[in-house]
Amino acid sequence: FLCPNGCVCFPDGGVQCTGAITDIPLLDASHTFRLSLNDTSLKVLKSQSLQPLILLLRFSITHSVLDTIHPEAFYSAPQLRSIKLSSNALSVLPPGVFRRLVNLEQLHLDGNQLVSLSPDMFEGLGNLTELDISKNQISQLDANTFQDMTSLYHLNLAGNLLRKLPQTLFHNLMQLKSLILTSNKLETLEEGSFDHLHNLLVLMLHKNQIQDLPPKLFWHMPSLLTLTMSGNQLSYLPAESLYFLPNLTKLTLYNNPLISLPDQLVGRMPRLKELYLYNTNLSTVPWNLFANMTGLMSLNLHINEKLTSLPRNLFCCLPNLLKLSLRYNSLQALQPDQFSQLTKLQILLLNGNMLQSLPARIFYNLPKLAKLELSNNYLKNLPGDTFLDLNSLQSVTLGHNRWDCTCSITGFVEWL
Ligand SMILES: *[C@@H]1O[C@H](CO)[C@@H](O)[C@H](O)[C@H]1NC(C)=O
Ligand SMILES: *[C@@H]1O[C@H](CO)[C@@H](O)[C@H](O)[C@H]1NC(C)=O
Ligand SMILES: *[C@@H]1O[C@H](CO)[C@@H](O)[C@H](O)[C@H]1NC(C)=O
């Protein structure tokens, strides 16, 4: 057998083809285990076109012009483990096209123009572990679409037009580890939607239109590591809604029109290292908001135009915090002992606020603080001993304030 024009045939049974190919090339059936057609002119996948390749396990047609798949295209290839049809021009799939593929583990249909899926499209795919249908135009899914996929680990539905999901859509996906729903049009989610996903590690809901969350939506995912909710339309979060997420390491809430947060929101979350809470409508936050995030190392509570004050003890329980950014809020004043428990803090950003003065000894007990930003405030004067306790200080920015350059500032100038 000669390796066909446009293809490279590898000794281990892999074949890669590219270019003006319009049909499945003629290959050595006794030695072809993987076939990938990338950037080709293949438009139609014909009936049983893989028939000669009885040993083929992995098949892909990507970045091509494929727009038609014959209903029996895969009938003669039940041994297939992987099919990737990413970045083509598919707008419909024939019902039952994957029906006999009981061994299939990986199916990628992302980057096409699919507008719907028939409810039995994935029937019988009990060995599937990875399904990617992202970047299509699917606006709704039948409740039974995924019902046979009891082995599924990864489900990617990002970049579609989903507005609503049937409450039982994910109920059989007991093995699921990651569920990506980013960049859809979801407005609401029903209570119980995620209740059976006990093994879920990653849940991505960012960039949707979600306006409110059912209170117990996240209560049954004890393994969850990553939860993203940024870029939605959330004005409020229900009390206790983040209570049972003891393993969470990443949480995003920024870019939401949040107006206020409840007093009891976050349960024990000792593994969370980084939090970003910006571009919201919060004017203040509950004093205990971060109290259960004892492992936090970087807290970015910044760029919240309406945030004018911070409660006392807000940073009470963050013994590991290294970076605190409060820049570009509208803070007018700070509490006298606002930072006094942040003994490991190295970076403190207070620039871009409306601070007219600082409480005496505001920076005491910050032995590790190396970088302090105070520029772009309304400061007129500071006592000469303001920075005296900061033994590790390496840089401080003070520009764009309203310094009162009279004798009243002598002590501070001497320190400088
Ligand atoms: C999974 O694949 C095995 C063979 O690899 C097969 O015996 C079994 O029937 C398949 N499971 C399902 C649920 O189809
Ligand atoms: C704050 O609320 C106003 C009015 O509801 C809205 O127009 C604005 O986009 C919100 N800001 C943010 C940052 O969400
Ligand atoms: C911290 O978490 C515990 C356990 O989930 C909970 O009982 C407590 O109320 C939480 N504290 C705050 C301030 O939310």
XYZ file of C-alpha atoms and ligand atoms in Angstrom:
458
model
C 0.000 0.000 0.000
C 1.222 3.453 -0.842
C 0.366 6.293 1.464
C -2.168 8.416 -0.531
C -1.374 11.884 -1.826
C -1.987 14.536 0.767
C -1.528 12.076 3.633
C 1.238 11.162 6.005
C 1.169 7.548 7.233
C 2.980 6.804 10.478
C 4.515 3.435 11.377
C 2.257 3.180 14.446
C -0.921 3.101 12.342
C -1.797 6.795 12.385
C -2.712 8.617 9.173
C -3.039 12.388 8.775
C -4.394 13.939 5.601
C -4.940 17.505 4.547
C -5.697 19.516 1.396
C -7.965 18.887 -1.593
C -9.320 15.558 -0.295
C -13.045 15.063 -0.963
C -13.569 11.473 0.188
C -12.099 8.977 2.633
C -8.768 7.966 1.076
C -7.868 4.371 0.237
C -5.718 3.099 3.105
C -4.034 -0.042 4.378
C -6.908 -1.544 6.383
C -4.638 -3.966 8.216
C -2.616 -1.129 9.686
C -4.820 1.972 10.131
C -5.848 2.687 13.713
C -6.171 6.439 13.578
C -7.298 8.663 10.729
C -7.402 12.411 10.936
C -8.502 14.633 8.081
C -7.800 18.261 8.851
C -8.345 21.306 6.648
C -9.705 19.295 3.714
C -12.423 19.760 1.078
C -14.470 16.839 2.325
C -18.143 17.870 2.222
C -20.087 14.617 2.458
C -19.465 11.574 4.623
C -21.055 8.747 2.642
C -22.823 5.587 3.783
C -20.440 3.092 5.339
C -17.449 4.994 4.036
C -15.315 3.632 6.875
C -16.245 0.024 6.103
C -12.836 -1.171 4.889
C -11.108 0.238 7.978
C -12.104 -2.462 10.418
C -9.295 -1.629 12.856
C -9.952 2.111 12.965
C -10.345 3.390 16.550
C -10.006 7.154 16.221
C -11.493 9.152 13.366
C -11.611 12.885 12.825
C -12.622 15.393 10.170
C -11.834 18.874 11.447
C -11.616 22.395 10.012
C -13.155 21.160 6.792
C -16.393 21.845 4.898
C -18.302 18.760 6.011
C -22.030 19.554 5.880
C -23.679 16.178 5.263
C -23.398 12.897 7.088
C -25.231 9.879 5.700
C -27.440 8.220 8.365
C -25.420 5.005 7.945
C -21.984 6.634 7.773
C -20.784 4.836 10.901
C -22.854 1.622 10.714
C -19.885 -0.464 9.689
C -17.538 0.940 12.325
C -18.944 -0.084 15.738
C -15.391 -0.472 17.050
C -14.765 3.300 16.981
C -13.585 4.880 20.253
C -13.322 8.482 19.132
C -15.056 10.676 16.562
C -14.149 14.339 16.186
C -16.081 16.481 13.716
C -15.063 19.877 15.112
C -15.176 23.108 13.079
C -17.184 22.033 10.076
C -20.464 23.188 8.524
C -22.896 20.653 9.981
C -26.356 22.094 10.599
C -28.183 18.785 11.073
C -27.253 15.320 12.148
C -29.372 12.384 10.988
C -31.198 10.770 13.943
C -29.548 7.502 14.916
C -26.251 8.268 13.186
C -24.264 7.291 16.308
C -26.604 4.490 17.375
C -24.351 1.465 17.016
C -21.268 3.021 18.533
C -21.424 1.277 21.921
C -17.653 1.560 22.307
C -17.480 5.276 21.627
C -15.678 7.204 24.371
C -15.116 10.599 22.799
C -17.432 12.621 20.559
C -16.628 16.174 19.468
C -19.206 18.129 17.468
C -18.079 21.620 18.501
C -17.804 24.550 16.113
C -20.611 23.602 13.744
C -24.048 25.135 13.080
C -26.253 22.605 14.791
C -29.552 24.172 15.844
C -31.094 21.142 17.515
C -30.445 17.557 18.461
C -33.050 14.833 18.224
C -33.858 13.448 21.705
C -32.423 10.023 20.845
C -29.282 11.341 19.133
C -27.003 9.864 21.788
C -29.051 6.784 22.621
C -26.965 3.800 23.674
C -23.689 5.686 24.110
C -23.108 4.153 27.521
C -19.318 4.183 27.216
C -19.025 7.828 26.229
C -16.791 9.799 28.599
C -16.395 13.055 26.688
C -19.006 14.989 24.712
C -18.306 18.412 23.246
C -21.203 20.220 21.537
C -19.893 23.709 22.224
C -20.019 26.579 19.714
C -23.184 25.589 17.879
C -26.619 27.268 17.801
C -28.622 24.916 19.951
C -31.448 26.700 21.740
C -33.082 23.810 23.561
C -32.463 20.275 24.668
C -34.878 17.467 25.371
C -34.852 16.171 28.959
C -33.729 12.721 27.788
C -30.860 13.819 25.546
C -28.124 12.579 27.882
C -30.001 9.829 29.682
C -27.845 6.879 28.573
C -24.506 8.530 29.287
C -23.838 7.043 32.659
C -20.054 7.038 32.071
C -19.760 10.667 30.950
C -16.935 12.697 32.563
C -16.904 15.870 30.491
C -19.837 17.688 28.948
C -19.254 20.946 27.120
C -22.313 22.936 26.022
C -20.660 26.379 25.965
C -21.340 28.908 23.233
C -24.854 27.847 22.276
C -28.200 29.658 22.574
C -29.669 27.746 25.510
C -32.191 29.764 27.516
C -33.530 27.101 29.802
C -32.587 23.563 30.714
C -35.007 20.749 31.604
C -34.699 20.065 35.329
C -33.763 16.392 34.822
C -31.344 16.922 31.918
C -28.233 15.958 33.914
C -29.795 13.478 36.340
C -28.147 10.331 35.010
C -24.676 11.805 34.696
C -23.471 10.423 37.986
C -19.817 10.262 36.881
C -19.686 13.775 35.481
C -16.580 15.750 36.451
C -16.945 18.871 34.363
C -20.018 20.661 33.070
C -19.459 23.760 30.949
C -22.461 25.998 30.225
C -20.530 29.223 29.586
C -21.738 31.778 27.015
C -25.319 30.693 26.552
C -28.521 32.672 27.192
C -29.540 30.960 30.398
C -31.908 33.144 32.400
C -32.719 30.758 35.181
C -31.866 27.330 36.505
C -34.278 25.077 38.317
C -33.776 23.841 41.880
C -32.505 20.275 41.712
C -30.863 20.621 38.287
C -27.437 19.574 39.625
C -28.555 17.365 42.520
C -27.188 14.094 41.153
C -23.753 15.376 40.199
C -21.935 14.183 43.301
C -18.613 13.829 41.483
C -18.630 17.172 39.744
C -15.338 19.094 39.993
C -15.936 21.965 37.579
C -19.175 23.876 36.958
C -18.950 26.856 34.623
C -21.960 29.144 34.346
C -20.258 32.410 33.437
C -21.455 34.715 30.641
C -25.147 33.913 30.745
C -28.195 36.011 31.713
C -28.953 34.335 35.021
C -31.006 36.658 37.221
C -31.607 34.504 40.234
C -30.434 31.276 41.697
C -32.535 28.708 43.565
C -31.206 28.619 47.174
C -30.117 24.993 47.161
C -28.826 24.752 43.600
C -25.227 24.025 44.684
C -25.926 21.998 47.808
C -25.152 18.533 46.472
C -21.740 18.916 44.884
C -19.340 18.239 47.744
C -16.362 17.668 45.417
C -16.689 20.894 43.450
C -13.380 22.722 42.908
C -14.373 25.434 40.426
C -17.610 27.421 40.222
C -17.862 30.355 37.814
C -20.837 32.731 37.875
C -19.255 35.939 36.578
C -20.902 37.865 33.771
C -24.525 37.161 34.652
C -27.442 39.353 35.765
C -27.410 38.475 39.437
C -28.561 41.292 41.749
C -28.851 39.074 44.819
C -27.642 35.699 45.956
C -29.816 33.579 48.266
C -28.682 33.103 51.871
C -26.613 29.981 52.459
C -26.421 29.249 48.744
C -22.639 28.683 48.922
C -22.751 26.669 52.135
C -21.783 23.140 51.138
C -18.774 23.638 48.921
C -15.920 22.677 51.238
C -13.458 21.914 48.435
C -13.925 24.999 46.330
C -10.650 26.497 45.097
C -12.028 28.887 42.474
C -15.163 31.047 42.678
C -16.016 33.914 40.343
C -18.819 36.412 40.939
C -17.540 39.545 39.175
C -19.444 41.398 36.437
C -22.839 40.998 38.062
C -25.152 43.858 39.109
C -25.056 42.648 42.729
C -26.775 45.120 45.046
C -26.287 43.361 48.344
C -25.128 40.057 49.719
C -26.782 38.092 52.545
C -25.258 37.813 56.029
C -24.918 34.063 55.691
C -23.624 33.229 52.243
C -20.408 31.239 52.343
C -19.870 28.022 54.273
C -16.496 26.626 55.228
C -14.278 27.080 52.182
C -10.722 26.716 53.431
C -9.192 25.803 50.060
C -10.207 28.987 48.244
C -6.995 30.883 47.393
C -8.159 33.717 45.175
C -11.360 35.745 44.989
C -12.368 38.437 42.501
C -15.394 40.569 43.298
C -15.492 43.551 40.940
C -17.787 45.506 38.667
C -20.841 45.063 40.906
C -23.360 47.475 42.392
C -22.420 46.674 45.986
C -22.337 49.674 48.305
C -21.079 47.614 51.204
C -20.607 43.942 52.090
C -21.528 41.900 55.200
C -18.744 41.945 57.797
C -18.418 38.151 57.760
C -18.388 37.694 53.974
C -14.829 36.344 53.967
C -14.874 34.780 57.435
C -15.078 31.218 56.140
C -12.433 31.690 53.444
C -9.559 31.118 55.787
C -7.052 30.012 53.133
C -7.472 33.091 50.943
C -4.174 34.476 49.601
C -5.401 37.065 47.122
C -8.564 39.135 47.573
C -9.597 41.460 44.793
C -12.532 43.526 45.998
C -12.060 46.345 43.545
C -13.623 48.495 40.814
C -17.004 48.646 42.543
C -18.181 52.154 41.837
C -20.696 52.282 44.664
C -18.620 50.710 47.404
C -18.192 53.594 49.853
C -17.405 51.842 53.120
C -16.165 48.601 54.579
C -17.413 47.074 57.840
C -15.125 46.605 60.815
C -13.600 43.160 61.068
C -14.186 42.463 57.373
C -10.645 41.098 57.124
C -10.759 39.436 60.520
C -10.151 35.873 59.514
C -7.699 35.896 56.640
C -4.414 34.893 58.265
C -2.875 33.845 54.931
C -3.742 36.881 52.838
C -0.779 38.163 50.795
C -2.523 40.576 48.440
C -5.499 42.829 49.088
C -6.765 45.013 46.279
C -9.354 47.675 47.114
C -8.394 49.930 44.226
C -10.944 52.006 42.319
C -13.828 51.650 44.703
C -15.393 54.777 46.209
C -14.078 54.335 49.729
C -14.345 57.525 51.748
C -12.907 56.241 55.003
C -11.286 53.196 56.559
C -11.892 51.667 60.000
C -9.098 52.316 62.532
C -8.013 48.687 62.718
C -9.152 47.685 59.243
C -5.978 45.789 58.329
C -4.620 44.949 61.772
C -5.042 41.195 61.454
C -3.421 40.766 58.078
C -0.014 39.912 59.421
C 1.237 38.254 56.224
C 0.031 40.949 53.832
C 2.617 41.994 51.227
C 0.583 44.086 48.797
C -2.147 46.595 49.649
C -3.811 48.586 46.885
C -5.937 51.547 47.983
C -5.440 53.754 44.944
C -8.346 55.330 43.096
C -10.652 55.850 46.083
C -11.988 58.963 47.824
C -9.909 58.805 50.987
C -9.406 62.243 52.567
C -7.440 61.000 55.545
C -6.239 57.802 57.140
C -6.881 56.671 60.722
C -3.854 56.861 63.019
C -1.881 53.640 63.088
C -3.865 52.180 60.189
C -0.721 50.380 59.003
C 0.476 48.926 62.283
C 0.927 45.164 62.534
C 1.732 44.734 58.834
C 5.339 43.543 59.192
C 5.519 42.023 55.671
C 3.907 44.854 53.692
C 6.208 45.708 50.786
C 3.986 47.530 48.315
C 1.379 50.161 49.153
C -0.630 52.198 46.657
C -2.357 55.369 47.833
C -2.350 57.416 44.628
C -5.504 58.996 43.182
C -7.225 59.745 46.474
C -8.156 63.017 48.193
C -5.411 62.924 50.824
C -4.317 66.318 52.118
C -1.974 65.412 54.902
C -0.536 62.436 56.741
C 1.054 62.320 60.183
C 4.849 61.801 60.079
C 4.639 58.371 61.719
C 2.104 56.875 59.266
C 4.552 54.476 57.680
C 6.972 54.015 60.563
C 5.770 50.544 61.514
C 6.171 49.193 57.980
C 9.547 47.527 58.257
C 9.352 45.722 54.903
C 8.047 48.629 52.828
C 9.689 48.899 49.412
C 7.359 51.168 47.489
C 4.511 53.529 48.171
C 2.669 55.619 45.591
C 1.237 58.960 46.689
C 0.648 60.908 43.453
C -2.597 62.571 42.417
C -3.785 63.505 45.882
C -4.613 66.934 47.297
C -1.520 67.493 49.368
C -1.721 70.604 51.471
C 1.803 71.949 51.038
C 1.959 74.129 54.144
C 3.810 73.694 57.425
C 1.150 71.206 58.510
C 2.809 68.558 56.352
C 6.339 68.970 57.796
C 6.332 65.694 59.759
C 5.391 63.716 56.695
C 7.971 65.446 54.507
C 10.652 64.643 57.070
C 9.728 60.951 56.863
C 9.992 61.147 53.091
C -18.850 -0.522 26.666
O -17.877 -1.179 25.894
C -17.738 -2.551 26.175
C -16.620 -3.112 25.341
O -15.521 -2.261 25.297
C -19.019 -3.278 25.873
O -18.888 -4.623 26.212
C -20.148 -2.657 26.661
O -21.353 -3.199 26.234
C -20.208 -1.153 26.452
N -21.118 -0.585 27.414
C -22.259 -0.042 27.081
C -23.074 0.500 28.191
O -22.632 0.041 25.934
C -25.830 48.862 38.547
O -27.211 49.059 38.445
C -27.605 49.905 37.367
C -29.100 50.148 37.485
O -29.761 48.971 37.841
C -27.208 49.242 36.061
O -27.561 50.045 34.974
C -25.702 49.030 36.060
O -25.310 48.341 34.893
C -25.275 48.229 37.278
N -23.828 48.213 37.356
C -23.142 47.086 37.354
C -21.678 47.231 37.500
O -23.652 45.991 37.265
C -19.220 29.386 58.027
O -19.507 28.049 57.704
C -20.176 27.335 58.713
C -20.290 25.896 58.267
O -20.840 25.801 56.989
C -21.517 27.993 59.002
O -22.195 27.311 60.032
C -21.284 29.429 59.392
O -22.501 30.101 59.590
C -20.498 30.134 58.294
N -20.192 31.492 58.686
C -20.555 32.538 57.980
C -20.090 33.811 58.484
O -21.225 32.437 56.975
